[in-house]
XYZ file of C-alpha atoms in Angstrom:
684
model
C 6.419 -6.047 52.959
C 8.573 -8.880 51.920
C 8.625 -10.129 56.369
C 4.979 -8.938 56.972
C 4.662 -11.836 53.440
C 6.743 -15.094 55.162
C 5.532 -13.979 58.252
C 1.627 -14.598 57.192
C 3.299 -17.331 55.487
C 4.926 -19.446 58.948
C 0.981 -17.838 60.537
C -0.611 -19.898 58.336
C 2.092 -23.081 59.407
C 1.615 -22.615 62.766
C -2.566 -22.940 62.293
C -2.646 -25.561 60.094
C -0.363 -27.567 62.187
C -2.276 -26.851 65.725
C -5.286 -27.989 63.476
C -4.060 -31.264 63.548
C -2.964 -31.600 66.675
C -6.132 -29.939 67.976
C -6.894 -32.968 65.521
C -5.437 -35.674 67.432
C -6.167 -34.177 71.226
C -9.622 -33.622 70.589
C -9.889 -37.514 69.164
C -8.145 -38.923 72.018
C -10.000 -36.643 75.051
C -13.170 -37.997 73.555
C -11.912 -41.834 73.323
C -10.453 -41.382 77.427
C -13.601 -39.536 78.214
C -15.720 -42.436 76.787
C -13.472 -45.351 78.595
C -13.300 -43.724 82.117
C -17.140 -42.749 81.888
C -18.260 -45.815 80.863
C -15.860 -48.075 83.234
C -17.225 -45.828 86.384
C -20.999 -46.251 85.235
C -20.732 -50.324 84.765
C -18.729 -51.192 87.731
C -21.104 -48.706 89.735
C -24.243 -50.280 88.026
C -22.381 -53.762 88.862
C -21.610 -53.110 91.995
C -25.446 -51.514 93.189
C -26.856 -54.920 91.771
C -24.779 -57.408 93.620
C -25.289 -55.295 96.899
C -28.970 -55.290 96.712
C -28.560 -59.312 95.381
C -26.987 -60.149 98.787
C -28.578 -58.250 100.987
C -32.421 -59.354 99.524
C -32.031 -62.676 97.965
C -31.283 -65.039 100.943
C -33.767 -62.547 102.962
C -36.395 -63.345 100.200
C -35.053 -67.214 100.457
C -35.443 -67.531 103.919
C -39.265 -65.909 103.803
C -40.199 -68.437 101.591
C -38.065 -70.928 103.399
C -38.798 -71.059 106.986
C -36.886 -73.483 109.182
C -33.201 -74.582 108.770
C -34.465 -78.012 107.359
C -36.685 -76.477 104.726
C -33.583 -74.650 103.516
C -30.896 -77.893 103.508
C -34.256 -78.528 101.604
C -33.892 -76.135 98.818
C -30.404 -75.694 98.891
C -29.792 -76.367 94.600
C -33.059 -73.430 94.889
C -29.869 -71.185 95.980
C -27.222 -72.734 93.255
C -30.175 -71.354 90.914
C -30.224 -68.150 92.784
C -26.151 -67.717 91.614
C -27.225 -68.830 87.996
C -29.552 -66.363 87.697
C -27.198 -63.387 89.208
C -25.021 -64.605 86.687
C -27.568 -64.152 83.747
C -29.331 -60.827 84.913
C -26.008 -59.424 85.183
C -24.648 -60.673 81.999
C -27.587 -59.198 80.004
C -27.398 -55.879 82.381
C -23.782 -56.205 80.841
C -24.198 -56.634 77.742
C -26.886 -53.777 76.683
C -24.898 -51.439 79.089
C -21.634 -52.228 76.635
C -23.343 -52.610 73.073
C -25.408 -49.113 74.423
C -21.696 -47.352 74.884
C -20.154 -48.949 71.899
C -22.559 -46.823 69.801
C -22.169 -43.915 71.306
C -18.305 -44.403 71.058
C -18.641 -45.050 67.188
C -20.632 -42.257 67.076
C -17.909 -40.294 68.403
C -15.247 -41.401 66.165
C -16.897 -40.739 63.314
C -17.785 -37.058 63.566
C -14.075 -36.936 64.600
C -12.340 -38.642 61.454
C -15.133 -36.335 58.904
C -13.716 -33.336 61.192
C -10.132 -34.436 60.615
C -11.415 -34.894 57.243
C -12.918 -31.574 56.864
C -9.664 -29.606 58.675
C -7.114 -31.637 55.696
C -9.598 -30.506 52.546
C -9.253 -27.332 54.752
C -5.943 -27.286 55.035
C -4.861 -28.223 51.399
C -6.809 -25.723 50.494
C -4.933 -23.410 52.380
C -1.036 -24.897 51.321
C -2.293 -24.181 47.788
C -3.371 -20.505 47.980
C -0.020 -19.897 49.927
C 2.079 -21.852 47.053
C -0.103 -19.402 44.469
C 0.571 -16.077 46.589
C 4.004 -16.981 46.686
C 4.679 -17.439 43.128
C 1.886 -14.317 42.426
C 4.183 -12.410 44.721
C 7.716 -13.127 43.069
C 6.122 -12.819 39.638
C 5.105 -9.288 40.394
C 8.324 -8.475 41.514
C 9.743 -9.646 38.852
C 8.021 -7.531 36.750
C 8.436 -4.500 38.755
C 12.553 -5.437 38.539
C 12.447 -6.186 34.882
C 9.891 -4.141 33.045
C 11.655 -2.116 30.585
C 8.831 0.410 31.680
C 9.061 3.360 33.942
C 7.371 2.487 37.651
C 7.383 5.527 39.988
C 5.384 6.502 43.259
C 5.270 10.222 44.335
C 3.039 12.207 46.418
C 1.209 15.264 46.027
C 3.604 18.107 46.093
C 6.025 15.965 43.493
C 8.412 13.915 45.266
C 8.918 10.602 44.226
C 8.763 7.680 46.801
C 10.303 5.031 45.265
C 11.103 3.968 41.747
C 12.096 0.698 39.868
C 15.261 -0.371 38.658
C 14.328 0.570 34.565
C 13.109 4.347 35.865
C 16.342 4.959 37.975
C 18.890 3.690 35.501
C 17.081 5.858 33.247
C 17.098 9.108 35.671
C 19.509 8.496 37.966
C 17.045 7.922 40.675
C 17.987 5.258 44.026
C 16.196 2.077 44.249
C 16.581 0.932 47.286
C 15.095 2.764 48.881
C 12.349 5.985 49.494
C 14.010 9.009 46.892
C 12.821 11.569 49.255
C 15.179 14.552 48.010
C 14.375 13.974 43.829
C 11.262 15.881 42.198
C 9.234 15.091 39.435
C 10.179 18.098 37.800
C 14.510 16.647 37.520
C 12.566 14.624 34.940
C 10.041 16.891 33.288
C 11.950 19.522 30.683
C 11.216 22.993 31.135
C 8.023 24.090 28.266
C 6.462 20.939 29.717
C 6.618 21.025 33.779
C 3.284 23.920 33.646
C 1.515 20.969 31.578
C 3.033 18.369 34.164
C 1.245 20.365 37.460
C -1.995 21.062 35.314
C -2.001 16.478 35.057
C -1.161 16.034 38.917
C -4.192 18.132 39.577
C -6.125 16.263 37.905
C -5.120 13.642 39.441
C -6.036 14.647 42.625
C -9.157 15.239 40.931
C -10.428 12.891 38.881
C -8.531 10.196 40.854
C -6.472 8.666 37.989
C -5.444 9.493 34.071
C -5.009 7.384 31.153
C -2.758 7.917 28.045
C -1.341 11.267 28.059
C 1.921 12.509 26.425
C 5.188 13.919 28.073
C 8.468 14.677 26.778
C 11.442 13.115 29.598
C 15.053 14.030 29.939
C 16.914 10.656 31.226
C 20.179 10.644 32.734
C 22.678 11.457 29.700
C 20.072 13.867 28.719
C 18.030 11.996 26.073
C 14.857 13.068 25.249
C 12.021 10.801 24.849
C 8.434 10.998 24.359
C 6.759 8.891 27.391
C 3.092 7.443 27.394
C 1.759 8.053 30.838
C -0.979 6.340 33.352
C -1.594 7.342 36.895
C -3.549 6.718 39.371
C -4.448 8.147 42.863
C -3.797 4.761 45.535
C -4.287 6.364 49.224
C -4.526 9.068 50.789
C -2.650 9.592 54.119
C -2.749 11.932 56.620
C 0.721 11.790 57.557
C 2.807 14.211 55.498
C 2.828 12.645 51.959
C -0.816 13.327 51.068
C -1.764 11.330 48.225
C 0.435 8.959 47.280
C 0.276 8.372 42.944
C 1.824 5.303 41.299
C 2.557 6.630 37.524
C 3.435 4.034 34.821
C 5.559 5.045 31.268
C 6.162 3.658 28.138
C 8.583 4.994 25.795
C 7.027 5.208 22.725
C 10.103 7.186 21.450
C 10.366 4.546 18.295
C 6.342 4.415 17.685
C 6.390 8.339 17.286
C 9.501 7.889 14.992
C 7.084 4.969 12.479
C 4.651 7.986 12.820
C 6.418 10.455 11.836
C 7.976 8.420 8.946
C 4.245 7.755 7.397
C 3.273 10.932 8.280
C 6.181 12.029 6.239
C 5.539 9.009 3.692
C 1.654 10.333 3.579
C 2.818 13.636 2.726
C 5.910 13.767 0.551
C 7.590 12.213 -2.427
C 10.154 9.312 -0.556
C 12.507 10.255 -3.467
C 12.964 13.545 -3.732
C 11.802 14.984 -0.028
C 9.575 16.622 -1.885
C 5.731 17.413 -1.167
C 3.424 15.140 -2.872
C 0.461 15.765 -4.547
C -1.436 14.937 -1.266
C 0.019 17.721 0.730
C 0.123 20.429 -2.444
C -3.715 19.594 -2.763
C -4.234 20.423 0.795
C -1.996 23.792 0.446
C -4.774 24.675 -2.168
C -7.329 23.553 -0.653
C -6.555 25.985 2.781
C -6.543 28.768 0.488
C -9.525 28.255 -1.339
C -11.304 28.988 2.072
C -10.629 32.341 0.608
C -12.890 33.710 -1.397
C -10.823 36.727 -2.048
C -7.350 34.876 -2.098
C -5.483 34.997 -5.544
C -2.732 32.169 -6.496
C -1.541 30.154 -9.749
C -0.505 27.273 -10.545
C 2.266 26.355 -12.623
C 1.971 22.685 -13.916
C 5.475 20.497 -15.427
C 6.063 18.019 -17.514
C 9.791 17.186 -17.938
C 10.158 16.611 -22.357
C 11.180 13.321 -23.504
C 11.706 11.992 -20.219
C 10.953 8.563 -21.439
C 13.811 8.457 -23.678
C 16.261 8.355 -20.451
C 14.761 5.910 -18.779
C 13.903 3.433 -22.211
C 17.787 4.525 -22.614
C 19.755 4.817 -19.706
C 17.463 2.583 -17.319
C 15.155 3.626 -13.943
C 17.840 4.295 -11.964
C 18.952 6.525 -14.065
C 15.988 8.461 -14.493
C 15.555 8.832 -10.802
C 19.114 10.496 -10.696
C 17.924 12.908 -13.115
C 14.851 13.468 -11.433
C 16.582 14.090 -8.513
C 19.046 16.003 -10.189
C 16.225 18.248 -11.889
C 14.367 18.325 -8.003
C 17.427 19.985 -6.875
C 17.575 23.076 -9.422
C 13.843 23.434 -8.464
C 14.188 23.937 -5.253
C 16.964 26.204 -5.775
C 14.505 28.234 -7.712
C 11.655 28.266 -5.707
C 11.408 29.564 -2.501
C 8.906 30.303 0.516
C 6.424 31.238 -0.064
C 5.708 29.246 -2.997
C 5.348 26.021 -2.715
C 7.109 23.563 -5.342
C 5.692 19.500 -5.560
C 6.688 16.154 -7.399
C 3.064 15.251 -8.723
C 4.226 11.816 -9.509
C 6.669 10.154 -12.898
C 8.002 13.099 -14.193
C 5.315 15.667 -13.287
C 5.991 18.727 -11.183
C 3.795 21.688 -9.579
C 4.134 25.291 -8.233
C 1.725 26.846 -6.350
C 2.583 31.003 -6.180
C 0.362 32.735 -4.125
C -0.559 36.883 -4.834
C 1.784 37.013 -7.775
C 0.991 38.870 -11.185
C 1.040 37.122 -14.408
C 4.089 39.401 -15.354
C 6.193 38.195 -12.500
C 5.157 34.824 -12.803
C 6.361 34.857 -16.413
C 9.960 35.938 -15.068
C 10.045 33.664 -12.598
C 9.175 31.081 -14.950
C 12.035 31.815 -17.760
C 14.177 31.759 -14.616
C 13.455 28.124 -13.899
C 13.356 27.064 -17.694
C 16.966 29.063 -18.343
C 18.550 27.379 -15.380
C 17.332 23.823 -16.155
C 16.810 24.124 -20.348
C 20.153 22.775 -20.979
C 22.045 19.612 -21.900
C 22.284 16.593 -18.388
C 25.229 13.923 -19.214
C 25.615 11.050 -17.571
C 28.036 8.205 -18.031
C 29.200 9.625 -21.401
C 25.442 10.224 -22.797
C 23.891 13.557 -23.208
C 20.019 14.304 -23.288
C 19.152 18.278 -23.948
C 16.730 18.834 -21.104
C 13.218 20.828 -21.877
C 9.916 21.422 -20.445
C 5.724 21.561 -21.339
C 4.338 24.368 -19.027
C 0.823 24.738 -18.503
C -0.643 27.333 -15.898
C -3.893 28.465 -14.615
C -4.776 31.102 -12.531
C -7.439 31.474 -9.919
C -10.518 32.352 -9.967
C -10.221 32.724 -12.956
C -9.816 29.448 -14.810
C -11.271 27.114 -12.075
C -13.276 27.590 -8.349
C -12.223 24.289 -7.056
C -8.846 22.306 -6.581
C -10.429 19.593 -8.880
C -11.300 22.298 -11.980
C -7.812 24.421 -11.298
C -5.617 20.523 -11.553
C -7.355 19.516 -14.623
C -7.340 22.601 -16.379
C -3.461 23.223 -15.198
C -2.921 19.790 -16.693
C -4.822 20.438 -19.891
C -2.329 23.356 -20.400
C 0.581 21.479 -19.643
C -0.600 18.596 -22.794
C -1.260 21.136 -25.086
C 1.659 22.591 -24.736
C 3.227 19.463 -25.105
C 1.252 18.580 -28.398
C 1.984 21.817 -29.627
C 5.829 20.732 -30.342
C 6.763 20.954 -26.288
C 9.278 23.221 -24.831
C 6.944 25.927 -24.355
C 4.221 27.241 -21.615
C 0.863 27.813 -22.061
C -1.948 30.273 -20.203
C -5.114 27.878 -20.086
C -7.493 28.903 -21.844
C -10.978 28.001 -22.557
C -10.384 27.125 -26.194
C -8.655 24.844 -24.978
C -10.808 22.830 -23.180
C -12.998 22.753 -26.200
C -10.508 21.344 -28.069
C -9.936 18.471 -25.906
C -13.210 17.947 -25.338
C -13.237 17.669 -29.140
C -10.359 15.581 -29.287
C -11.788 13.529 -26.243
C -14.904 12.822 -28.716
C -12.704 12.253 -31.778
C -10.930 9.575 -30.112
C -14.240 7.509 -28.915
C -15.487 8.725 -32.710
C -12.243 6.908 -34.166
C -12.489 4.116 -31.864
C -15.769 2.984 -33.298
C -15.009 3.468 -36.431
C -12.449 0.767 -36.078
C -14.259 -1.530 -34.812
C -17.462 -0.817 -37.134
C -15.063 -0.586 -40.140
C -16.079 3.065 -41.192
C -12.959 3.171 -43.047
C -12.142 2.346 -46.840
C -9.570 2.700 -49.766
C -8.988 4.699 -52.217
C -6.378 4.472 -54.450
C -4.110 7.031 -56.437
C -2.338 5.560 -59.387
C 1.164 5.765 -59.939
C 2.022 6.188 -64.015
C 5.618 5.733 -65.559
C 5.965 9.106 -66.673
C 7.808 8.304 -70.259
C 4.940 6.246 -71.354
C 1.640 7.481 -69.432
C 1.687 4.017 -68.361
C -0.097 2.851 -64.953
C 2.571 0.893 -63.359
C 1.075 0.604 -59.504
C -1.004 3.009 -56.958
C -0.700 4.406 -53.566
C -2.953 3.538 -50.822
C -5.213 5.742 -48.945
C -7.359 5.410 -46.029
C -10.905 7.710 -46.394
C -13.483 7.847 -43.345
C -16.314 8.931 -43.860
C -18.316 9.361 -40.698
C -21.882 9.182 -40.991
C -22.613 12.194 -38.585
C -19.810 14.315 -39.354
C -18.930 13.221 -43.316
C -15.890 13.175 -44.577
C -12.621 13.833 -42.100
C -9.444 14.501 -43.515
C -6.684 11.673 -43.365
C -4.727 14.995 -41.340
C -6.992 14.746 -38.644
C -7.734 11.609 -37.356
C -4.104 9.727 -38.831
C -1.904 12.007 -35.787
C -4.367 11.464 -33.291
C -4.445 7.757 -34.156
C -0.596 7.796 -33.523
C -0.860 10.002 -30.358
C -3.272 7.526 -28.750
C -2.213 4.711 -30.093
C -4.962 3.471 -32.428
C -2.827 3.762 -35.343
C -2.010 -0.076 -35.005
C -5.474 -1.630 -35.051
C -6.435 1.354 -38.027
C -3.096 -0.161 -39.577
C -4.047 -3.738 -39.867
C -7.286 -2.875 -41.179
C -5.704 -0.937 -43.894
C -3.052 -3.405 -44.518
C -5.755 -6.448 -45.130
C -7.602 -3.998 -46.810
C -5.090 -3.175 -49.361
C -3.430 -7.204 -49.863
C -7.357 -8.106 -50.011
C -7.604 -5.599 -53.235
C -4.157 -6.659 -54.324
C -5.101 -10.568 -54.616
C -8.411 -9.584 -56.596
C -5.630 -7.628 -59.304
C -3.997 -10.218 -59.488
C -6.392 -13.155 -59.924
C -7.688 -11.048 -63.032
C -4.066 -11.117 -64.635
C -3.254 -7.480 -63.063
C 0.089 -9.018 -61.413
C 2.439 -6.398 -62.246
C 0.911 -3.186 -60.597
C 2.345 -2.458 -57.796
C 0.651 -1.323 -54.099
C 2.138 0.433 -51.747
C 1.108 0.767 -48.223
C 2.053 3.331 -45.295
C 3.388 2.293 -42.225
C 3.960 4.497 -39.498
C 7.002 4.871 -37.547
C 5.380 3.478 -34.937
C 4.816 0.024 -36.169
C 8.078 -0.188 -37.052
C 9.582 0.527 -33.620
C 7.114 -1.663 -31.862
C 8.402 -5.333 -32.127
C 4.562 -6.472 -30.296
C 2.997 -4.562 -33.216
C 5.427 -5.897 -36.143
C 4.714 -9.339 -35.433
C 1.060 -8.528 -35.963
C 2.010 -7.224 -39.454
C 4.271 -10.117 -40.460
C 1.424 -12.820 -39.138
C -0.829 -10.683 -42.090
C 1.634 -10.684 -44.310
C 2.004 -14.882 -44.161
C -1.944 -15.330 -44.148
C -2.216 -13.618 -48.066
C -0.281 -15.054 -50.892
C 0.511 -12.338 -53.070
C 3.537 -11.353 -55.477
C 5.248 -8.903 -52.963
C 7.864 -8.346 -55.219
C 5.178 -5.782 -55.945
C 4.364 -4.309 -52.527
C 6.577 -1.462 -51.147
C 6.132 -0.337 -48.047
C 6.657 3.708 -47.390
C 8.253 4.781 -44.453
C 8.140 8.729 -43.346
C 11.112 10.395 -43.508
C 9.705 12.814 -41.111
C 9.124 9.807 -38.836
C 10.059 10.402 -35.027
C 12.479 7.225 -35.092
C 13.741 6.648 -31.592
C 15.358 3.402 -32.246
C 17.242 2.837 -35.899
C 18.811 0.059 -35.335
C 15.195 -1.859 -34.392
C 13.766 -0.178 -37.632
C 16.616 -1.178 -39.399
C 16.359 -4.885 -38.340
C 12.091 -4.658 -39.077
C 12.731 -3.629 -42.705
C 14.838 -5.934 -43.563
C 12.170 -8.431 -42.192
C 9.753 -7.104 -44.880
C 12.498 -6.954 -47.539
C 13.585 -11.071 -46.425
C 9.600 -11.899 -47.479
C 10.138 -9.972 -50.573
C 8.601 -6.556 -49.955
C 10.249 -3.259 -51.321
C 11.163 0.297 -48.863
C 10.427 3.518 -50.007
C 11.413 6.284 -48.329
C 8.664 8.810 -48.660
C 8.430 12.690 -48.387
C 12.084 12.721 -49.184
C 13.564 16.552 -48.172
C 11.778 17.361 -45.597
C 12.961 16.218 -42.552
C 16.607 16.591 -41.379
C 18.066 13.325 -41.768
C 17.726 12.369 -45.083
C 21.303 11.619 -46.069
C 21.868 9.783 -42.792
C 18.777 7.461 -43.438
C 19.431 6.844 -47.312
C 22.711 5.682 -45.550
C 21.455 3.283 -42.492
C 17.761 2.363 -44.014
C 17.262 -0.612 -47.099
C 16.136 1.846 -49.151
C 14.663 1.084 -52.766
C 12.549 4.170 -53.796
C 12.689 7.492 -52.866
C 9.776 9.735 -53.154
C 10.025 13.563 -53.720
C 7.936 15.788 -51.384
C 4.746 17.787 -52.998
C 6.469 20.506 -51.771
C 9.460 20.520 -54.252
C 7.460 19.404 -56.639
C 4.843 22.488 -56.606
C 7.643 25.113 -56.330
C 9.075 23.526 -60.014
C 10.096 26.518 -62.072
C 12.229 26.511 -65.549
C 15.470 28.166 -63.175
C 14.219 27.556 -59.346
C 16.218 26.361 -56.697
C 14.047 23.916 -55.954
C 14.219 22.689 -59.406
C 17.768 22.387 -59.067
C 17.882 20.686 -55.638
C 15.513 18.178 -57.486
C 17.383 17.697 -60.275
C 20.604 16.496 -58.509
C 18.306 14.563 -55.816
C 16.805 12.870 -59.400
C 20.536 12.402 -60.347
C 22.301 11.227 -56.802
C 19.556 8.510 -56.475
C 19.737 7.081 -59.816
C 23.939 7.095 -58.680
C 22.547 5.471 -55.506
C 20.438 3.177 -57.833
C 17.250 3.734 -56.335
C 14.179 4.286 -58.252
C 12.390 7.870 -58.108
C 8.574 8.704 -57.919
C 7.592 12.470 -57.560
C 3.965 13.706 -54.948
C 1.905 16.082 -56.073
C 2.038 16.581 -59.510
C -0.849 19.131 -60.882
C 0.938 20.722 -63.658
C 2.023 20.052 -67.214
C 4.977 22.123 -66.575
C 6.190 19.865 -63.258
C 5.347 16.471 -65.613
C 7.728 17.855 -68.619
C 11.086 18.729 -66.088
C 10.275 15.924 -64.049
C 10.360 13.989 -67.499
C 13.064 16.012 -68.435
C 14.958 15.240 -65.311
C 14.590 11.184 -65.929
C 12.150 11.107 -63.214
C 10.642 7.576 -63.779
C 6.988 7.474 -61.778
C 4.910 9.899 -60.602
C 1.529 11.063 -58.910
C -0.800 13.801 -58.718
C -4.272 15.358 -59.041
C -3.174 16.365 -63.116
C -2.408 12.339 -63.222
C -5.360 11.374 -61.485
C -6.990 11.726 -58.346
C -7.241 8.896 -55.776
C -10.195 6.301 -57.103
C -12.007 3.905 -54.902
C -11.436 0.498 -55.815
C -14.154 -0.105 -58.316
C -13.316 3.518 -60.934
C -9.528 2.139 -60.640
C -10.534 -1.725 -61.598
C -12.312 -0.154 -64.924
C -8.954 1.734 -65.848
C -7.074 -0.291 -64.988
C -9.122 -2.713 -67.716
C -8.824 -0.383 -70.159
């Protein structure tokens, strides 16, 4: 092919040179012909004219002038004849030469134009020749250097030629026809049948575009190749159809696609199926209306403590540990998936409730234990919600929603338990959602008001203080118990806004009492553990306190002994900041929790409030009475004041006075009163 291309180029050179020689030769030939012909013609005309003049001019003169004498007399006439001859011949020569020069000029102009056209054509031909040489070189380089498979083969599958890349990949010779190598060599056994079908399709359709097929390389590697094949020609010889096949290695792309597919359906941290794959599996089963399966929704209790105390990296380590436990305990056809964060789900197909409970108990027994990391120990438990198909929902959305409801209900009811979904759970959650909305609206519209329960000095029956108690009179629902909305507000975080409203109202009333001369009345305000542990919300509390100019030595902040306080050091810091403003701190519900003495030791406490459960159990010789007696003595030894809550009988009042309890409150002394009623009593 290269020889043919070179010969073709040489032919082009010869043609160009021949044209140049022809141009020069034609110009020279035309010029010579013009010169020879014109000279001969002029010579002939001149000779004929001269002969005629010689022959007839003298005869004419003699005929006119007869006789010798007369001829001599008119000799000047003969001279005139010579001049006339010269004039006539000169004039004739002028016109003849002029005419021939014009013809010569026209011929030379035509020759020059033809030469320019030939020269222009030659330049274009030279440019085309250079471009052809460049394109041929570029094509050769592409074929030689391209990292793609290029080879030709016949319809029988015999490979005729291959480019260097294909040769190196499969061990083909690239310096000639590979007549002894079949395409079967490069394809694995499991794809040879499909390749034969492809060859037939190429012969029928003339081409095949973008079909994928694996190949086996010379060193045994298996690659995924994207093929494009064209039927080039049909020969009459033994080769038959000639096909060129170009293959691109898409192995990297396939790995990338597989990675994307993996990330789309599997959790990157644990390797478990993710929510999408889990939902797809459920949808497959929902097609079969006779299917029977259960979904177990799992949430790790107190996982936030691990992240908050050890960091998210340790949290990830725990999630992997938890996943490894589940992988061992959940076997096919069951399916476990990570739904996100610390939530997991297990699909149990074709299982009874009893079998499911047994499997859940095995999981809980394996996981409900202490997990250690960096000298820290965490007790692991799970809140589990269970739904059954079709009893608990007919669609994917309904099933997962109900499983989530059951799981969060189990968490809300104390954690570390299994709860099967029931319709009343849904009703309760609907009520709760409605209550949350009402609570938010009530805070914004200030539907909450404060009642104050007086605190009496038991010896003198004198009012020395009051505890601010929030009351909610809903415009539709009526009176709503604090025990209903306070825990809900703490769970949703609405407690922060509610407490700011309560504290503002209470301090406003305290300031009013001071303006009326009732400075000695102590105001007690309950503060949630959430506010004590939240730096942002505690700063907002400090901002409210700074805006009121009251006697903070007669303001008491009550913290609940049963409150869940995770960051003790932070709480101590916040309490000290309150005491720095002059406030005192009371430990409410003392004796009902498991860390009473620990709180007394760590927290800057001024007052102990005995829980009403102790007071209601007071008898002359009861155990609770003995406990109260010793608690009061202990508090006095530690220089704490003691306030008894829930005094409802004279017997309780007398015994508390007997044991030197300083103050108390309860329905025997006074029920909670609105501001105006309490103000009337205080004035008296």
